[in-house]
Coordinates of C-alpha atoms in Angstrom, one line a residue:
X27 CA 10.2 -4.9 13.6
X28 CA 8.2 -7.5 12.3
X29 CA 9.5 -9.5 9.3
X30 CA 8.0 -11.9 6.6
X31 CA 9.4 -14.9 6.2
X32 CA 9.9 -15.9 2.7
X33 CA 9.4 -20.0 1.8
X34 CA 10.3 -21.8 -0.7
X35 CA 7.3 -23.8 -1.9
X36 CA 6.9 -27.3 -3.9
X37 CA 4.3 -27.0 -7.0
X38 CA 3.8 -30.6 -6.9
X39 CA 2.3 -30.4 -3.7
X40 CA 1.7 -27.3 -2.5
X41 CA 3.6 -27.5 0.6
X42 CA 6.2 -25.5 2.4
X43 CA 9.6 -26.7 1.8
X44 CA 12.0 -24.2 3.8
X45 CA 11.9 -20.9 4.5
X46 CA 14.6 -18.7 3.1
X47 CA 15.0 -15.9 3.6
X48 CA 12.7 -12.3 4.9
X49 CA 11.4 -9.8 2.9
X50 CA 13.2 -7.1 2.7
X51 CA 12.5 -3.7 4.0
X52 CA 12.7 -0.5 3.2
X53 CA 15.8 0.2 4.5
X54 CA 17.5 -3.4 3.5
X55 CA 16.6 -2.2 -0.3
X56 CA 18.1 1.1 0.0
X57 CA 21.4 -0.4 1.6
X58 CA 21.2 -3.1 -1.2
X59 CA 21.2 0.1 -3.9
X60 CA 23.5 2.2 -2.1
X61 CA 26.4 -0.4 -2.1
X62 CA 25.8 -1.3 -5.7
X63 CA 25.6 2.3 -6.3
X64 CA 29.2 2.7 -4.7
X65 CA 30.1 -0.8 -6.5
X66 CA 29.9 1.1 -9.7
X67 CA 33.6 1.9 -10.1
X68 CA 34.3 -1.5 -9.7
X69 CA 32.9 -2.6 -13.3
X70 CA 35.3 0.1 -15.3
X71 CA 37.7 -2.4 -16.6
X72 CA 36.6 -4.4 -19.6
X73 CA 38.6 -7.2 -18.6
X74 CA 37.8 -7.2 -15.6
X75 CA 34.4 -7.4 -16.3
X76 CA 34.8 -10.2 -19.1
X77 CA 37.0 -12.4 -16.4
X78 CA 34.1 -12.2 -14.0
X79 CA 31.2 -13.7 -16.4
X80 CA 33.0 -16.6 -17.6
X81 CA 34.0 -17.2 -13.7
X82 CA 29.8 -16.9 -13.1
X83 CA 29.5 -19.3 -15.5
X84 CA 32.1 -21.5 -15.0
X85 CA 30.8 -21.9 -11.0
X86 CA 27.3 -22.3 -12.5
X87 CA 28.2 -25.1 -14.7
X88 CA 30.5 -26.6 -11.8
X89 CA 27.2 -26.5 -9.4
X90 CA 25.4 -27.8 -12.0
X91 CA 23.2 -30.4 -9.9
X92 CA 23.1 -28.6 -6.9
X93 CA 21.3 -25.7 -9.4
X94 CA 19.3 -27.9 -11.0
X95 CA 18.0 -30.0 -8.1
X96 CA 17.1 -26.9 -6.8
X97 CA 15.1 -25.4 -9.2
X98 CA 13.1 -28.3 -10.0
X99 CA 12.1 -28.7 -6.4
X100 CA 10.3 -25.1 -6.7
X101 CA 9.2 -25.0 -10.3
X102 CA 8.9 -28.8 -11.1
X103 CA 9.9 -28.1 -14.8
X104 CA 11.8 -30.8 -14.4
X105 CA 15.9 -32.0 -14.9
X106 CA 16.0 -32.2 -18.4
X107 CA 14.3 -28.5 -19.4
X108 CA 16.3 -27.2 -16.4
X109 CA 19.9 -28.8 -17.9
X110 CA 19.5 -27.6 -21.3
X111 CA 18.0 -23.9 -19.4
X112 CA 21.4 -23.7 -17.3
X113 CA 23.9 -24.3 -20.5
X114 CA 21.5 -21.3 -22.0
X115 CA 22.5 -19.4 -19.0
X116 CA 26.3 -19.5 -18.9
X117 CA 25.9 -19.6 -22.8
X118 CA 24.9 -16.3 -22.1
X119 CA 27.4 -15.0 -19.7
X120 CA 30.2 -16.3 -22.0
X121 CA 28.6 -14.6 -24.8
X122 CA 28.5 -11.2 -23.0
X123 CA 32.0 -11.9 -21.7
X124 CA 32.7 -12.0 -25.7
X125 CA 31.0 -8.9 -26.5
X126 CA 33.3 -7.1 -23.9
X127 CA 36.3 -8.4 -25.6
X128 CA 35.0 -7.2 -28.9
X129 CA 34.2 -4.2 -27.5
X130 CA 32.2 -2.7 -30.7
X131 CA 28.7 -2.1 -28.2
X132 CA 30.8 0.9 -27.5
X133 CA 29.7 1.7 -31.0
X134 CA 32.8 3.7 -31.2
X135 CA 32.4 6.8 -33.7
X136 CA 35.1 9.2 -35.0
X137 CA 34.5 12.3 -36.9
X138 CA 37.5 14.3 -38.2
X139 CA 37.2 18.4 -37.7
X140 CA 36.5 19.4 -41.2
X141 CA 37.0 22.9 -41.1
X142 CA 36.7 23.5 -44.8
X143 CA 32.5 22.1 -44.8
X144 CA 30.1 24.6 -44.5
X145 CA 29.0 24.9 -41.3
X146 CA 32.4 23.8 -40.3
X147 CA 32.6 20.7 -38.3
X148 CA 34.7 20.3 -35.0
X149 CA 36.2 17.2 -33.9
X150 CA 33.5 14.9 -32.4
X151 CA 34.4 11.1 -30.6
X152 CA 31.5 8.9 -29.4
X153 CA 31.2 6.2 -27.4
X154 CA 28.7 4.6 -25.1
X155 CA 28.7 4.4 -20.7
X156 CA 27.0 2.3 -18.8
X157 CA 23.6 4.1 -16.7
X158 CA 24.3 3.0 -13.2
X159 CA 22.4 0.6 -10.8
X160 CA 19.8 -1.5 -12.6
X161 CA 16.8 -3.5 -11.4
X162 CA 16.2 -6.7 -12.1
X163 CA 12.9 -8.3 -11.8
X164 CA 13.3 -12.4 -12.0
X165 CA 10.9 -14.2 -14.3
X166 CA 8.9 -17.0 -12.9
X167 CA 8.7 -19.3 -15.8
X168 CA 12.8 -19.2 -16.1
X169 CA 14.5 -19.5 -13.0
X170 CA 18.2 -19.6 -14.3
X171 CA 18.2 -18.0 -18.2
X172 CA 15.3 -15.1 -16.8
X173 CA 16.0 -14.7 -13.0
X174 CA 19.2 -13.9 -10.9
X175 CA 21.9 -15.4 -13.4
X176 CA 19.8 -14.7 -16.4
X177 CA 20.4 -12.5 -19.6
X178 CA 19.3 -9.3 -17.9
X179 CA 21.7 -9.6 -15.3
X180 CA 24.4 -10.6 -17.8
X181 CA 23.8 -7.6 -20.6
X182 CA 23.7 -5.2 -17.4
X183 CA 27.4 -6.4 -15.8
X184 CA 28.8 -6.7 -19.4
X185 CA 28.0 -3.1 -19.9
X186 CA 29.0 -2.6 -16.5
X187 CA 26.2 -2.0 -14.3
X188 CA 26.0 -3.2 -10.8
X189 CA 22.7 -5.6 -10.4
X190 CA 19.5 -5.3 -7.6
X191 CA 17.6 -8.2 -8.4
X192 CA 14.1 -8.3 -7.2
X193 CA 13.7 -12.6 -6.7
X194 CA 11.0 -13.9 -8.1
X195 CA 8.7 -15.9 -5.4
X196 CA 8.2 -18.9 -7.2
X197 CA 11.9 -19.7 -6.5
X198 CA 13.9 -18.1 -4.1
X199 CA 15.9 -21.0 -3.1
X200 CA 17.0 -21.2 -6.3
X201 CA 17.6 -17.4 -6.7
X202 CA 20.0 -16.7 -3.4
X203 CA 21.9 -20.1 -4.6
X204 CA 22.6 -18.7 -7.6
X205 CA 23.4 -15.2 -6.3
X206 CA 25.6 -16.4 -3.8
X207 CA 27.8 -18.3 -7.1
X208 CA 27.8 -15.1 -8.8
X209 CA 29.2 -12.8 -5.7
X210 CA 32.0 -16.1 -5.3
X211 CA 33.0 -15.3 -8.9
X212 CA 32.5 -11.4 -8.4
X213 CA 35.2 -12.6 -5.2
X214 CA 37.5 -14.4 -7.6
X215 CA 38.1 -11.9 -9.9
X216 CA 38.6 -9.0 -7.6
X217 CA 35.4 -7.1 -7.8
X218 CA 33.2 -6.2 -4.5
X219 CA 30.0 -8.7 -3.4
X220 CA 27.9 -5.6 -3.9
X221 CA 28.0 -5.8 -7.8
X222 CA 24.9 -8.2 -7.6
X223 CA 22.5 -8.4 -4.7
X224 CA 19.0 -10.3 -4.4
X225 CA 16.0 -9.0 -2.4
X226 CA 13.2 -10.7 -1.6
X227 CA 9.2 -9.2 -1.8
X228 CA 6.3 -7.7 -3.6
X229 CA 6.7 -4.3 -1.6
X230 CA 10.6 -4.6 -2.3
X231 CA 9.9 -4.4 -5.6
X232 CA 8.1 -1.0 -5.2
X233 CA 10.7 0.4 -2.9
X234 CA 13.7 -0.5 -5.4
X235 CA 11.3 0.7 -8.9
X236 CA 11.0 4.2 -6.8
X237 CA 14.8 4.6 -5.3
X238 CA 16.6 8.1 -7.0
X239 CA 20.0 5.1 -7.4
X240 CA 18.6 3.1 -9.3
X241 CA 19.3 4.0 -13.0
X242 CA 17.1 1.5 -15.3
X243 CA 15.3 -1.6 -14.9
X244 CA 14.7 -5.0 -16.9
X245 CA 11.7 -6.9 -15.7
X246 CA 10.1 -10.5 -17.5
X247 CA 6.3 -11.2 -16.1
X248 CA 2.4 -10.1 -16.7
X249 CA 1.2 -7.1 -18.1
X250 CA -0.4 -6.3 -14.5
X251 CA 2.7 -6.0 -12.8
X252 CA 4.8 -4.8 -15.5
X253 CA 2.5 -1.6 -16.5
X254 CA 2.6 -0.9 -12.7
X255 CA 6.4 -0.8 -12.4
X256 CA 6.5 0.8 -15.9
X257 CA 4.1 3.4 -14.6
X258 CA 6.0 4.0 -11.4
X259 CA 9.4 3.8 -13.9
X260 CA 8.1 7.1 -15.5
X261 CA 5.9 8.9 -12.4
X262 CA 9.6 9.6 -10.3
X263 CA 10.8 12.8 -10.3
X264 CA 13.7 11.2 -12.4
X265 CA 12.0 8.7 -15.0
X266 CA 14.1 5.8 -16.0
X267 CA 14.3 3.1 -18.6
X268 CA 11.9 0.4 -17.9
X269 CA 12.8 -2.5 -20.5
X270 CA 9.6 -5.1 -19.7
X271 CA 8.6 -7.7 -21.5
X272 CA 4.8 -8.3 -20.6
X273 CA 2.1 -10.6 -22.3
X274 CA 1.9 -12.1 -26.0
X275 CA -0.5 -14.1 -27.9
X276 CA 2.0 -15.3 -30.7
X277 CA -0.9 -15.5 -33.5
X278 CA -0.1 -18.7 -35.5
X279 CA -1.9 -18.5 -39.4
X280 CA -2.1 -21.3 -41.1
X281 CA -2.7 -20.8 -45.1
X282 CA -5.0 -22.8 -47.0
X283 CA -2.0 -24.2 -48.8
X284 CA 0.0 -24.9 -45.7
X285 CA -3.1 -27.0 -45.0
X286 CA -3.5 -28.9 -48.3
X287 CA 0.0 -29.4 -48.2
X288 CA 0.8 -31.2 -44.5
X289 CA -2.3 -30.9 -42.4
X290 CA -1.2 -33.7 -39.4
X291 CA 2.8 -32.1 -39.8
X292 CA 1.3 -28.8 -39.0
X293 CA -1.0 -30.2 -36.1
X294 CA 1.4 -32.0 -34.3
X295 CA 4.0 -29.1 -34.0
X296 CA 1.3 -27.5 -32.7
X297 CA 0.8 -29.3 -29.6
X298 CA 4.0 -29.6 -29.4
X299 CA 5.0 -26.3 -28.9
X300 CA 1.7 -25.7 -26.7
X301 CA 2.9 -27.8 -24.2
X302 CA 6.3 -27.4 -24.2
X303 CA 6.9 -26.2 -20.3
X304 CA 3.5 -27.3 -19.5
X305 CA 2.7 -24.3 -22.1
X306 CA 4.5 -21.4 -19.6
X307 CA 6.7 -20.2 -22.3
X308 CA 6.2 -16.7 -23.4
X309 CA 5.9 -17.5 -27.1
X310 CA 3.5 -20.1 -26.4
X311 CA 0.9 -19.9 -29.5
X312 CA -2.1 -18.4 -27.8
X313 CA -3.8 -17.9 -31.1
X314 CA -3.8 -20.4 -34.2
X315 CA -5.8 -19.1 -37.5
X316 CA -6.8 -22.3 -38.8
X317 CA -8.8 -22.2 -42.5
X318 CA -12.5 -24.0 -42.6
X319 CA -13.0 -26.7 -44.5
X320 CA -11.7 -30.6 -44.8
X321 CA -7.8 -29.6 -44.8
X322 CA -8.4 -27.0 -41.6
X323 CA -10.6 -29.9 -40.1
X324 CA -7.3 -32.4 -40.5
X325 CA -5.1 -29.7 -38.5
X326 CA -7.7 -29.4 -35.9
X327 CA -8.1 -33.3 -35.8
X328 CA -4.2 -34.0 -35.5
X329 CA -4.1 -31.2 -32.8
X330 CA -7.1 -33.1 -31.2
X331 CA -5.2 -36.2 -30.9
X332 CA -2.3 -35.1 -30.0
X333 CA -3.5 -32.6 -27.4
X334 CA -5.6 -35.9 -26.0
X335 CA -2.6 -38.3 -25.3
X336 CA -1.0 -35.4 -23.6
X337 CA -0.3 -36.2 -19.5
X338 CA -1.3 -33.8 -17.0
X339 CA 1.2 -31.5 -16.0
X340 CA 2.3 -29.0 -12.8
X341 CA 2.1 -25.3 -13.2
X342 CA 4.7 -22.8 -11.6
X343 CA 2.6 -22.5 -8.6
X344 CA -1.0 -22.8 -7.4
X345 CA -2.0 -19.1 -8.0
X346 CA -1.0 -20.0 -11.5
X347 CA -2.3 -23.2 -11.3
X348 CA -6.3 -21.8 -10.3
X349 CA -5.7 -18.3 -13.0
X350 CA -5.7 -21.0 -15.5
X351 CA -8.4 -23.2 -14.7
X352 CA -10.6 -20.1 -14.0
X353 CA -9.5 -18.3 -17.2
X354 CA -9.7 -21.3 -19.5
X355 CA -13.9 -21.9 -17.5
X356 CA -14.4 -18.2 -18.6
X357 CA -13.4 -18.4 -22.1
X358 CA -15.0 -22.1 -22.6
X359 CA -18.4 -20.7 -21.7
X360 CA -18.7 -18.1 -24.8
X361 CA -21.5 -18.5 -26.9
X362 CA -20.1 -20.4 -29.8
X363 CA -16.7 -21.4 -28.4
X364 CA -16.1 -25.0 -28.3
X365 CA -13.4 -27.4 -26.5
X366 CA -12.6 -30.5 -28.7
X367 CA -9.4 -31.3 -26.0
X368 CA -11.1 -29.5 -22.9
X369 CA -8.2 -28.3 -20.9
X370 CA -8.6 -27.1 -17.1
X371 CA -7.6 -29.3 -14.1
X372 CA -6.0 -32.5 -14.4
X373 CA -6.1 -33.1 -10.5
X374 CA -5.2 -31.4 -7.1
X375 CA -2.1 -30.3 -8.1
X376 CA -2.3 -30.7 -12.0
X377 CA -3.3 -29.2 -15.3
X378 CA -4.6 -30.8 -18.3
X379 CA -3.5 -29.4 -21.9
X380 CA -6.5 -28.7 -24.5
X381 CA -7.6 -26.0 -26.8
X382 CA -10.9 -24.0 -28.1
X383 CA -12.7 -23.0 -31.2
X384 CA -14.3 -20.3 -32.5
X385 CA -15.1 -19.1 -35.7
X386 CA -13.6 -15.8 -36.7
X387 CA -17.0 -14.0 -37.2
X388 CA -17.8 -14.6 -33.7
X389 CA -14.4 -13.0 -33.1
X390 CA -14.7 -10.1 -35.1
X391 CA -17.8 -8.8 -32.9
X392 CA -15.6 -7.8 -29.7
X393 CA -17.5 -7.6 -26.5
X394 CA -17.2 -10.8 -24.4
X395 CA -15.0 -12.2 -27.0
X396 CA -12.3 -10.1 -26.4
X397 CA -11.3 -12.2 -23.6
X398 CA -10.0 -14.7 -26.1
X399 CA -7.3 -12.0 -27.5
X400 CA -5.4 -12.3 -23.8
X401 CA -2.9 -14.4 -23.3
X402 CA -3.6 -17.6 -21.0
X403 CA -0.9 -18.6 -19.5
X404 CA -0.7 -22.6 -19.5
X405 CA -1.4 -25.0 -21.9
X406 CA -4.4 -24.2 -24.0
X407 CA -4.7 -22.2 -27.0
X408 CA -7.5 -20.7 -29.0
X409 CA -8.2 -22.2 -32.8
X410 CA -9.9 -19.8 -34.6
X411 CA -11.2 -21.0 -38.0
X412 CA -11.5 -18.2 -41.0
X413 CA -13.0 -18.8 -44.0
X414 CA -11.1 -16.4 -46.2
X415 CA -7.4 -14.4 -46.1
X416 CA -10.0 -11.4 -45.5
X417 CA -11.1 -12.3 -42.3
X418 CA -8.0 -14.4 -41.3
X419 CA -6.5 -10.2 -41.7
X420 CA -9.4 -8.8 -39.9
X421 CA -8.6 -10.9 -37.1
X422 CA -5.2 -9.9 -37.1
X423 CA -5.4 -6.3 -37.1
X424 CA -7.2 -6.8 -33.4
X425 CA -4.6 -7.9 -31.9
X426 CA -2.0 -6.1 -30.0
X427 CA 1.8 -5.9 -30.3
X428 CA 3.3 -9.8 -29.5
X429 CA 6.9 -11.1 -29.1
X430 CA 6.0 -13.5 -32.0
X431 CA 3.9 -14.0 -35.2
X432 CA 4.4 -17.4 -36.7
X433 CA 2.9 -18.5 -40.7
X434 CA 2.5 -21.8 -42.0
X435 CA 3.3 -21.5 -45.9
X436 CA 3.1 -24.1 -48.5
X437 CA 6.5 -24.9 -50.6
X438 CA 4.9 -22.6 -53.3
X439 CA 4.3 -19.6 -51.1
X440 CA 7.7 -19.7 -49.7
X441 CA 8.8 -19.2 -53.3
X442 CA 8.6 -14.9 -52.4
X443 CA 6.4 -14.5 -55.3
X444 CA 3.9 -11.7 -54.8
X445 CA 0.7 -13.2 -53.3
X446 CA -1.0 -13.5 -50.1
X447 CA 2.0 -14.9 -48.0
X448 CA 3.8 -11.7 -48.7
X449 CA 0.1 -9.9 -47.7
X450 CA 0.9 -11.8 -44.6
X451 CA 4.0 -11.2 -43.7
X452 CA 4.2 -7.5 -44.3
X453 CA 0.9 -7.6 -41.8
X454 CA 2.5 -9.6 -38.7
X455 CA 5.8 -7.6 -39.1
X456 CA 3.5 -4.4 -37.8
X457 CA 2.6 -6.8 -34.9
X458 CA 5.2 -8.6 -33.6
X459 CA 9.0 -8.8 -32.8
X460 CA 10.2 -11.6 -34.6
X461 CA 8.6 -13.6 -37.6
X462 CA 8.4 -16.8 -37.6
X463 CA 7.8 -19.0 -41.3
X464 CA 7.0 -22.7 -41.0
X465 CA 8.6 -23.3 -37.5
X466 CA 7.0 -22.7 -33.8
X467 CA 8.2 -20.1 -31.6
X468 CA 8.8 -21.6 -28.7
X469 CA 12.5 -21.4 -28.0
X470 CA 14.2 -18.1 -28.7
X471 CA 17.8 -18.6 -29.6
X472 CA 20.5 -17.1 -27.8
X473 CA 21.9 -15.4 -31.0
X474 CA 23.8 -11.8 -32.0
X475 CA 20.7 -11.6 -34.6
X476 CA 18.0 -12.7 -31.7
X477 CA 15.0 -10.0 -31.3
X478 CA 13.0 -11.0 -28.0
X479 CA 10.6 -7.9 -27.6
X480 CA 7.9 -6.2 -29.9
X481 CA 5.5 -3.5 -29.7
X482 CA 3.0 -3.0 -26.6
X483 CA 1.8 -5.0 -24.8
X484 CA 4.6 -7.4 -25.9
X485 CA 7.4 -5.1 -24.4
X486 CA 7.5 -1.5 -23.1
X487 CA 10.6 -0.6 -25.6
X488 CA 11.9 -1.5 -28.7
X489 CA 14.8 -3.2 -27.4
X490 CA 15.2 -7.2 -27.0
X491 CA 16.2 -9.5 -23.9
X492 CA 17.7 -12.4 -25.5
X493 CA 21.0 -12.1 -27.6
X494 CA 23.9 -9.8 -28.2
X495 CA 22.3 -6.3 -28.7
X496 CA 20.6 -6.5 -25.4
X497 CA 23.5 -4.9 -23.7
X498 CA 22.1 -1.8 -25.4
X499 CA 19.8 -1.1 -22.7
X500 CA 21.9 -0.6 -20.4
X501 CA 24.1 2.1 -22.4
X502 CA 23.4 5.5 -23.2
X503 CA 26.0 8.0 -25.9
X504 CA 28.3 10.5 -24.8
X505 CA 29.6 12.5 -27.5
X506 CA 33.1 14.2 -27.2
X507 CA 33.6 17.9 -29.0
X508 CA 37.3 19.4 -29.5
X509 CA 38.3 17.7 -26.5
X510 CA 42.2 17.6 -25.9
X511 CA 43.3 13.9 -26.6
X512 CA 45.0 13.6 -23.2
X513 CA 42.2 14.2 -21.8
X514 CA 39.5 12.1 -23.5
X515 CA 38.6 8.5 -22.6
X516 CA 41.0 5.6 -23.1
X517 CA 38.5 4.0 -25.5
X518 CA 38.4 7.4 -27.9
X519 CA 41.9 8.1 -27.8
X520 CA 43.6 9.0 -31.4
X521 CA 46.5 6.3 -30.6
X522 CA 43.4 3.5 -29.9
X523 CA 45.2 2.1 -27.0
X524 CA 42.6 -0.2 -26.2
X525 CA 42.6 -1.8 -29.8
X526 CA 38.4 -1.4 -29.9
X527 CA 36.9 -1.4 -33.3
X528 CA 35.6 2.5 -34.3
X529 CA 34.1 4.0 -37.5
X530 CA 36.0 6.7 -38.2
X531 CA 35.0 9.8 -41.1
X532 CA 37.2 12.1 -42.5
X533 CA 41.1 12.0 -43.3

């Protein structure tokens, strides 16, 4: 049979560092499901479970530079990015290891038989149980907090669902390093090797979407690939949950106000969060709503200057590396579009951060434009300067669903007093997952309030990635009617042996 190696690659230079591993074939993903699948069983005990996260993340933390040094070689993002990206990863695991202990994702609910209501009502005890295998396809831009280790793969064990990850090419080295820490803690704390696996290949992808074991899947990447999986999610004869989170401009409006108020403050957070990653975050701000006029023309020239001292940097990988420099030609040669900070290639292996203009009317007529309303991954955005709150709307209400929707407000306008910001923010809050007021929106905290998702494109469910309720996912409810006590589950049992927190109605 012939096999496909799979090689590690180095951005920096485009070369071949090792090979690691084969694609997997048919048959390698189907034995991969079918001992996770048996796994299953494994993952009942709460404790259990909790005691195997924090030993993932202690072994992560305690491989710290062997991870790291890793992942930079394939992704060049760099030690520092990568350091502070690992403590978000077994900040995560701990977290979810917390959440078991609390136990209230069970969302535990109790409602006394009430025989004297009309209809009567019976006895009824929910709770939640995990679905079964789930998929999970690596993110490229991540290698640790979205990959093998990352927050889908945490949320999935802490509800206690075996893991198939699909490894993301851009760093497998990385990815069977970091699955074999999690099968050694999986080891340590008495559960089977099988409860996460890695395979490696496009078609491997395909084969584990489409296999009857699999229960749900959790994927991070482009709208291309994800509406493909997310199609062949929902064309099996049993359609699952396909939790994707797939493209987002992040529009950016900057108020007239906001403007007058701190017009180089507001430029230079802008490139700032641009370029952060070399501008591969998935909140990048693709979009900025900039007004006309002298105070829009002091954003633009802060951003201009900042944008200008900026050094080349190294994209993911050189498919990246050409979509941008192609995508950023295609949009620069637009009638009316201009490139104060021309971004494109910075050299062989480089990119070079800039951004483009266009006024909103040229916007507002579709066609060609429209190009301009996709994300472009890398580190450009498009400035698009409005002359009124009308139009700066108008724009708006083309785009799709995002992950983000950021405002910069004056002091005054952040007073809540009825008036355009309010206009504003009831707007973006139809368009996006989580509102941002005079901040940028790269870097999504890891926090129980966190809401990484938003309508399509953005995400293909109204459920989030990042932060505590992201265990949901992986959950479905079970109610309980006039079932004998003895026989009901530990966790609904009248004497609550288990000590988990429950809403209970009636006496």
């Amino acid at each position: 049979m012939t096999t496909t190696p799979v090689w590690s690659v180095d951005p920096r230079t485009g070369k071949q560092r090792e090979q690691v591993a084969v694609e997997a074939t048919p048959g390698e993903v189907d034995e991969a499901v079918r001992a996770a699948h048996a796994a299953r069983g494994s993952l009942a005990d709460a404790t259990v479970r909790a005691a195997f996260l924090r030993a993932a993340a202690a072994l992560l933390d305690e491989a710290a530079a062997h991870v790291i040094e890793a992942a930079d070689a394939e992704t060049a993002l760099g030690p520092g990015r990568l350091t502070g990206e690992l403590a978000r990863t077994t900040g995560q695991l701990r977290a979810f290891a917390d959440a078991v202990d609390a136990g209230a994702y069970l969302d535990i609910r109790i409602d006394r038989a009430d025989p004297s209501l009309s209809p009567p009502r019976p006895e009824l005890r929910r709770y939640k149980v995990p679905l079964g295998v789930v998929a999970v396809y690596a993110a490229s831009n991540f290698p640790l907090a979205f990959s093998v280790p990352g927050g889908d793969t945490a949320s999935a064990l802490a509800a206690g669902c075996p893991v198939v990850v699909k490894a993301h090419p851009d760093h497998p080295a990385t990815s069977e390093l970091c699955a074999s820490l999690l099968r050694r803690a999986a080891a340590l704390t008495g559960l089977p090797a099988e409860v996460v696996s890695v395979v490696h290949g496009f078609d491997a992808g395909l084969e584990l979407i489409r296999h009857p074991l699999v229960a749900a899947a959790g994927f991070t990447g482009s709208i291309r690939g994800g509406r493909a999986l997310f199609d062949a999610a929902a064309a099996r004869p049993v359609p699952i949950p396909f939790h994707g989170e797939l493209g987002s401009l992040n529009p950016v409006v900057v108020t007239p106000a906001a403007a007058a108020e701190r017009a180089e403050e507001i430029g230079s957070g802008l490139a700032g969060s641009v370029t952060l990653g070399v501008g591969q975050f998935c909140v990048k701000p693709g979009l900025v709503l900039v007004p006309e006029g002298a105070d829009g023309d002091r954003v633009t020239g802060e951003l201009t200057k900042a944008l200008g001292e900026t050094e080349p940097g190294v994209l993911l990988d050189h498919r990246m590396r050409e979509n941008f420099v192609s995508g950023v030609r295609e949009r620069a040669a637009l009638p009316g579009v201009d490139a104060p900070v021309t971004p494109g290639s910075g050299g062989e292996h480089t990119v070079g951060a800039g951004y483009l203009t266009v006024r909103a009317g040229s916007l507002l007529e579709g066609g060609a434009y429209d190009v301009l309303l996709e994300e472009c991954f890398g580190p450009v955005t498009v400035v698009v300067r409005y002359a009124d709150q009308g139009e700066a709307s108008a724009v708006l209400g083309r785009l799709g669903g995002n992950l983000s929707a950021t405002l910069q407000l004056s002091a005054a306008e952040t007073e809540g007093a009825p008036g355009p910001a309010a206009e504003l923010i009831g707007q973006v809050t139809g368009l996006a997952g989580r509102i941002v007021v005079n901040g940028w929106p790269t870097g999504v905290a890891v926090a129980p309030a966190q809401h990484h998702g938003g309508p399509y494109p953005a995400a293909t469910s109204h459920s989030t990635s990042v932060g505590g309720t992201a265990i949901e996912r992986w959950l479905r409810p079970v109610a309980y009617q006039s079932v004998p006590d003895a026989l009901l589950p530990a966790e609904l049992r009248e004497a609550n042996p288990l000590g988990l927190p429950r809403q209970v109605t009636g006496g």
